[in-house]
Every structure is written in C-alpha cells, then in structure tokens.
C-alpha positions as a Python dict, from the first residue, in 0.01 Angstrom:
ca = {
    (1, 'M'): (0, 0, 0),
    (2, 'R'): (93, 48, 362),
    (3, 'G'): (400, -127, 498),
    (4, 'P'): (384, -361, 793),
    (5, 'V'): (305, -190, 1120),
    (6, 'R'): (570, -240, 1382),
    (7, 'R'): (435, -307, 1722),
    (8, 'A'): (624, -209, 2037),
    (9, 'A'): (728, -499, 2246),
    (10, 'V'): (527, -514, 2564),
    (11, 'L'): (682, -686, 2862),
    (12, 'P'): (491, -816, 3155),
    (13, 'V'): (487, -575, 3448),
    (14, 'G'): (706, -794, 3664),
    (15, 'A'): (967, -840, 3395),
    (16, 'G'): (978, -464, 3324),
    (17, 'L'): (1048, -384, 3687),
    (18, 'A'): (1329, -639, 3697),
    (19, 'V'): (1495, -492, 3385),
    (20, 'A'): (1464, -137, 3521),
    (21, 'A'): (1622, -240, 3851),
    (22, 'A'): (1908, -409, 3666),
    (23, 'L'): (1974, -100, 3452),
    (24, 'L'): (1966, 123, 3760),
    (25, 'L'): (2217, -101, 3935),
    (26, 'I'): (2452, -98, 3633),
    (27, 'G'): (2437, 281, 3613),
    (28, 'T'): (2513, 319, 3982),
    (29, 'V'): (2819, 96, 3962),
    (30, 'T'): (2949, 269, 3649),
    (31, 'D'): (2905, 621, 3790),
    (32, 'G'): (3057, 526, 4124),
    (33, 'S'): (3371, 381, 3969),
    (34, 'A'): (3425, 693, 3757),
    (35, 'S'): (3378, 945, 4036),
    (36, 'A'): (3514, 764, 4339),
    (37, 'P'): (3827, 937, 4482),
    (38, 'R'): (4157, 758, 4436),
    (39, 'T'): (4308, 613, 4747),
    (40, 'A'): (4665, 703, 4848),
    (41, 'S'): (4927, 462, 4726),
    (42, 'A'): (5089, 236, 4977),
    (43, 'P'): (5399, 378, 5151),
    (44, 'T'): (5727, 276, 4999),
    (45, 'S'): (5965, 42, 5172),
    (46, 'G'): (6122, 192, 5482),
    (47, 'T'): (5832, 428, 5561),
    (48, 'S'): (5523, 384, 5771),
    (49, 'A'): (5179, 536, 5732),
    (50, 'P'): (5057, 766, 6012),
    (51, 'A'): (4815, 617, 6262),
    (52, 'S'): (4445, 682, 6210),
    (53, 'G'): (4343, 1029, 6330),
    (54, 'T'): (4699, 1161, 6334),
    (55, 'S'): (4903, 1354, 6081),
    (56, 'A'): (5257, 1284, 5975),
    (57, 'A'): (5510, 1490, 6167),
    (58, 'T'): (5713, 1744, 5967),
    (59, 'P'): (6080, 1643, 5981),
    (60, 'T'): (6309, 1885, 6161),
    (61, 'P'): (6576, 2025, 5926),
    (62, 'T'): (6930, 1925, 6008),
    (63, 'P'): (7177, 2198, 6107),
    (64, 'A'): (7361, 2150, 5777),
    (65, 'A'): (7043, 2211, 5578),
    (66, 'A'): (6932, 2502, 5797),
    (67, 'A'): (7266, 2675, 5753),
    (68, 'R'): (7188, 2715, 5384),
    (69, 'T'): (6857, 2896, 5433),
    (70, 'I'): (7000, 3249, 5470),
    (71, 'A'): (7008, 3443, 5144),
    (72, 'V'): (7131, 3785, 5046),
    (73, 'T'): (6854, 4037, 4982),
    (74, 'S'): (6809, 4409, 4931),
    (75, 'A'): (6799, 4641, 5231),
    (76, 'S'): (6421, 4677, 5205),
    (77, 'G'): (6369, 4303, 5245),
    (78, 'A'): (6650, 4228, 5490),
    (79, 'S'): (6580, 4043, 5814),
    (80, 'V'): (6771, 3873, 6094),
    (81, 'A'): (6815, 3501, 6029),
    (82, 'A'): (6734, 3252, 6303),
    (83, 'P'): (7047, 3131, 6487),
    (84, 'Q'): (7025, 2781, 6338),
    (85, 'A'): (7011, 2931, 5986),
    (86, 'R'): (7331, 3135, 6019),
    (87, 'P'): (7641, 3009, 5837),
    (88, 'P'): (7981, 3083, 5993),
    (89, 'A'): (8166, 3378, 5847),
    (90, 'P'): (8489, 3272, 5675),
    (91, 'A'): (8831, 3361, 5811),
    (92, 'L'): (8927, 3708, 5692),
    (93, 'T'): (9285, 3818, 5742),
    (94, 'G'): (9504, 4074, 5572),
    (95, 'T'): (9619, 4430, 5611),
    (96, 'D'): (9430, 4755, 5647),
    (97, 'L'): (9468, 5059, 5422),
    (98, 'D'): (9783, 5160, 5611),
    (99, 'G'): (9942, 4816, 5581),
    (100, 'N'): (9873, 4706, 5939),
    (101, 'P'): (9765, 4344, 6001),
    (102, 'I'): (9397, 4296, 6076),
    (103, 'S'): (9151, 4007, 6094),
    (104, 'L'): (8784, 3939, 6155),
    (105, 'A'): (8875, 3693, 6432),
    (106, 'A'): (9009, 3981, 6641),
    (107, 'F'): (8649, 4100, 6688),
    (108, 'R'): (8509, 3769, 6815),
    (109, 'G'): (8265, 3826, 7101),
    (110, 'E'): (8136, 4146, 6943),
    (111, 'V'): (7877, 4205, 6674),
    (112, 'V'): (8057, 4298, 6353),
    (113, 'V'): (7912, 4492, 6062),
    (114, 'L'): (8108, 4399, 5751),
    (115, 'N'): (8075, 4655, 5473),
    (116, 'V'): (8215, 4585, 5126),
    (117, 'W'): (8301, 4905, 4939),
    (118, 'G'): (8523, 5063, 4676),
    (119, 'S'): (8623, 5423, 4612),
    (120, 'W'): (8510, 5380, 4247),
    (121, 'C'): (8156, 5278, 4353),
    (122, 'A'): (7883, 5546, 4338),
    (123, 'P'): (7635, 5361, 4567),
    (124, 'C'): (7919, 5323, 4819),
    (125, 'R'): (7958, 5700, 4829),
    (126, 'A'): (7582, 5735, 4878),
    (127, 'E'): (7577, 5517, 5191),
    (128, 'A'): (7917, 5607, 5339),
    (129, 'D'): (7806, 5908, 5545),
    (130, 'D'): (7526, 5705, 5706),
    (131, 'L'): (7767, 5425, 5794),
    (132, 'A'): (8014, 5671, 5944),
    (133, 'L'): (7746, 5807, 6180),
    (134, 'L'): (7598, 5466, 6262),
    (135, 'S'): (7933, 5310, 6350),
    (136, 'G'): (7973, 5565, 6628),
    (137, 'E'): (7616, 5528, 6755),
    (138, 'V'): (7627, 5152, 6810),
    (139, 'R'): (7980, 5117, 6944),
    (140, 'G'): (7859, 5132, 7303),
    (141, 'A'): (7644, 4823, 7242),
    (142, 'G'): (7948, 4612, 7158),
    (143, 'V'): (7918, 4656, 6781),
    (144, 'R'): (8216, 4714, 6556),
    (145, 'F'): (8236, 4801, 6187),
    (146, 'L'): (8493, 4643, 5958),
    (147, 'G'): (8521, 4736, 5593),
    (148, 'I'): (8642, 4530, 5300),
    (149, 'N'): (8785, 4768, 5045),
    (150, 'T'): (8771, 4579, 4717),
    (151, 'R'): (8916, 4634, 4368),
    (152, 'D'): (9102, 4948, 4472),
    (153, 'R'): (9455, 4869, 4364),
    (154, 'D'): (9561, 5216, 4471),
    (155, 'R'): (9546, 5247, 4849),
    (156, 'D'): (9570, 5625, 4816),
    (157, 'A'): (9232, 5638, 4641),
    (158, 'A'): (9079, 5425, 4918),
    (159, 'R'): (9232, 5642, 5192),
    (160, 'S'): (9098, 5956, 5022),
    (161, 'F'): (8751, 5800, 5026),
    (162, 'V'): (8782, 5726, 5398),
    (163, 'R'): (8886, 6081, 5478),
    (164, 'A'): (8614, 6236, 5261),
    (165, 'H'): (8338, 6047, 5443),
    (166, 'G'): (8484, 6042, 5793),
    (167, 'L'): (8499, 5662, 5818),
    (168, 'D'): (8674, 5588, 6145),
    (169, 'F'): (8657, 5207, 6122),
    (170, 'P'): (8932, 4995, 5965),
    (171, 'S'): (8904, 4821, 5630),
    (172, 'L'): (9077, 4514, 5493),
    (173, 'H'): (9246, 4594, 5165),
    (174, 'D'): (9123, 4344, 4905),
    (175, 'P'): (9238, 4473, 4565),
    (176, 'T'): (9159, 4154, 4373),
    (177, 'G'): (8832, 4060, 4545),
    (178, 'A'): (8983, 3737, 4679),
    (179, 'L'): (8832, 3783, 5027),
    (180, 'L'): (8482, 3807, 4881),
    (181, 'L'): (8519, 3467, 4720),
    (182, 'R'): (8554, 3307, 5062),
    (183, 'F'): (8183, 3365, 5126),
    (184, 'P'): (7909, 3140, 4987),
    (185, 'P'): (7752, 3324, 4690),
    (186, 'E'): (7406, 3303, 4850),
    (187, 'V'): (7542, 3509, 5140),
    (188, 'L'): (7768, 3754, 4955),
    (189, 'N'): (7762, 3805, 4580),
    (190, 'P'): (8112, 3924, 4480),
    (191, 'Q'): (7958, 4119, 4192),
    (192, 'T'): (7732, 4323, 4421),
    (193, 'I'): (7911, 4629, 4559),
    (194, 'P'): (7834, 4760, 4814),
    (195, 'S'): (7723, 4474, 5035),
    (196, 'T'): (7674, 4465, 5412),
    (197, 'L'): (7670, 4168, 5650),
    (198, 'V'): (7598, 4158, 6022),
    (199, 'V'): (7801, 3891, 6203),
    (200, 'D'): (7681, 3784, 6547),
    (201, 'R'): (7898, 3740, 6857),
    (202, 'E'): (7962, 3376, 6769),
    (203, 'G'): (8097, 3459, 6426),
    (204, 'R'): (7787, 3365, 6225),
    (205, 'V'): (7627, 3572, 5948),
    (206, 'A'): (7289, 3691, 6077),
    (207, 'V'): (7204, 3951, 5811),
    (208, 'A'): (7305, 3965, 5442),
    (209, 'I'): (7231, 4276, 5235),
    (210, 'G'): (7323, 4332, 4871),
    (211, 'G'): (7329, 4693, 4754),
    (212, 'A'): (7335, 5026, 4936),
    (213, 'V'): (7178, 5054, 5279),
    (214, 'S'): (7071, 5346, 5496),
    (215, 'A'): (7119, 5389, 5869),
    (216, 'G'): (6743, 5373, 5913),
    (217, 'R'): (6727, 5028, 5756),
    (218, 'L'): (7043, 4888, 5909),
    (219, 'K'): (7024, 5003, 6271),
    (220, 'P'): (6714, 4797, 6373),
    (221, 'L'): (6882, 4485, 6235),
    (222, 'I'): (7203, 4558, 6425),
    (223, 'D'): (7007, 4627, 6743),
    (224, 'R'): (6830, 4290, 6720),
    (225, 'V'): (7155, 4098, 6681),
    (226, 'A'): (7326, 4301, 6956),
    (227, 'A'): (7036, 4235, 7194),
    (228, 'E'): (7100, 3860, 7176),
    (229, 'G'): (7380, 3907, 7426),
}
C-alpha cells in the first residue's frame, strides 16, 4: 500500500518574490559584514589623525638617537656614516711604544685613522704593509694614522713589529685593552683585532671596520671623509 504523497508547498507568485527578495537582502548583509575591511582604530590620547588626503609625517630622529646608528662592519661592507650619525671618539691618552706621551686630541682638526693591532695577531701582519704605504699617501690631505697597540705587554715585541712592516706612525701602548673599552661596543668590538676607525676633523667616528682591511678598501673611505674639509 502506497504511503501518503507529499505535495510541495506552492506559494502565490507575489509571496514567492517577496521571500526571495528577503533572502537576497539577508545574504548581502551577511557577506558584507564578513568581508568589509576593518577601519583603523581611533588615535590614542595625545595624537591626532592626519588630515584627509595627507599622510603622516615621519618624525625626524633626534641627534641622540642618530648618534647610535653607526655600526662596525667588515671592510667589504664599510661606508661613511652621515655626520649626524657619528658618535664622538672617546678621549685617548697614554704613551707611545717609546714611552712618550701621546693623545688623540693632539690630532684635532685632521682626519685620523685609528688602527688597533697587536704583534701576536696574524691578520694584523697581513694588513700592516698596506697601512704603512697608505699612511704616507694620504698625509698630504691632512690625514694622520694613529695605532693602538693592544695586549702586547712587551713593548719590544711591538717595536719589532713596527720595524718589520715599516710603520712610521705612532701607536698608543695599550697592554690591557683598557683604551678599547672606552668605545661603544657597536663602534669598536674589543674582541675584534685588528679594527680600523676613521675619525673626522671634528673628532667623530665616521667609519668603523672590524677585521683586516686593504688599502684599496680603506683609501676611498678616507678620501670621502678628508674631502669634507
């Protein structure tokens, strides 16, 4: 025996159109709320939103913040820092390898190439001949070299190194590495020997190099700082 036949409900044409329109409206609202982009949150207290059609201005870094932007890098990636990004070199005073008093301040007004080296350091030996030649080439442009001989407790070993490589520039004797600790670590890592810094005529560090450097890499950087006048 056949079960009861279910008949589909038939709505009047007008009612069907009304239901369809209602369903379409509900779907549009639901889809729109799910996909609509979120609006930016209101600015916090003390700030103001930019005017319509304009963009917010990028704040200019303060000199204190800019001074921390220089960072030591290898010779291959070294560059001259912008003047506002150059931290002042610390005061360096002491005696040279012959016991004579010497200081970085005595070179103020000239560009100074500070080279940290030790007679025990193989990379220092690799770069020393280049530095000896370069120091003579750039002297006429108002550039002076000053070494920091570090962790050589025996001055005789350091003096033998100087003679072997023909270094005619003076070096501060820093047997304990104390002078290196006067620099910010982002400018001079006391564990990286050799290191080379270029100090501009106003006593600011313009170039910071960790590791050995060649004359070909260093001279263009020196020339740029020297050309600042």
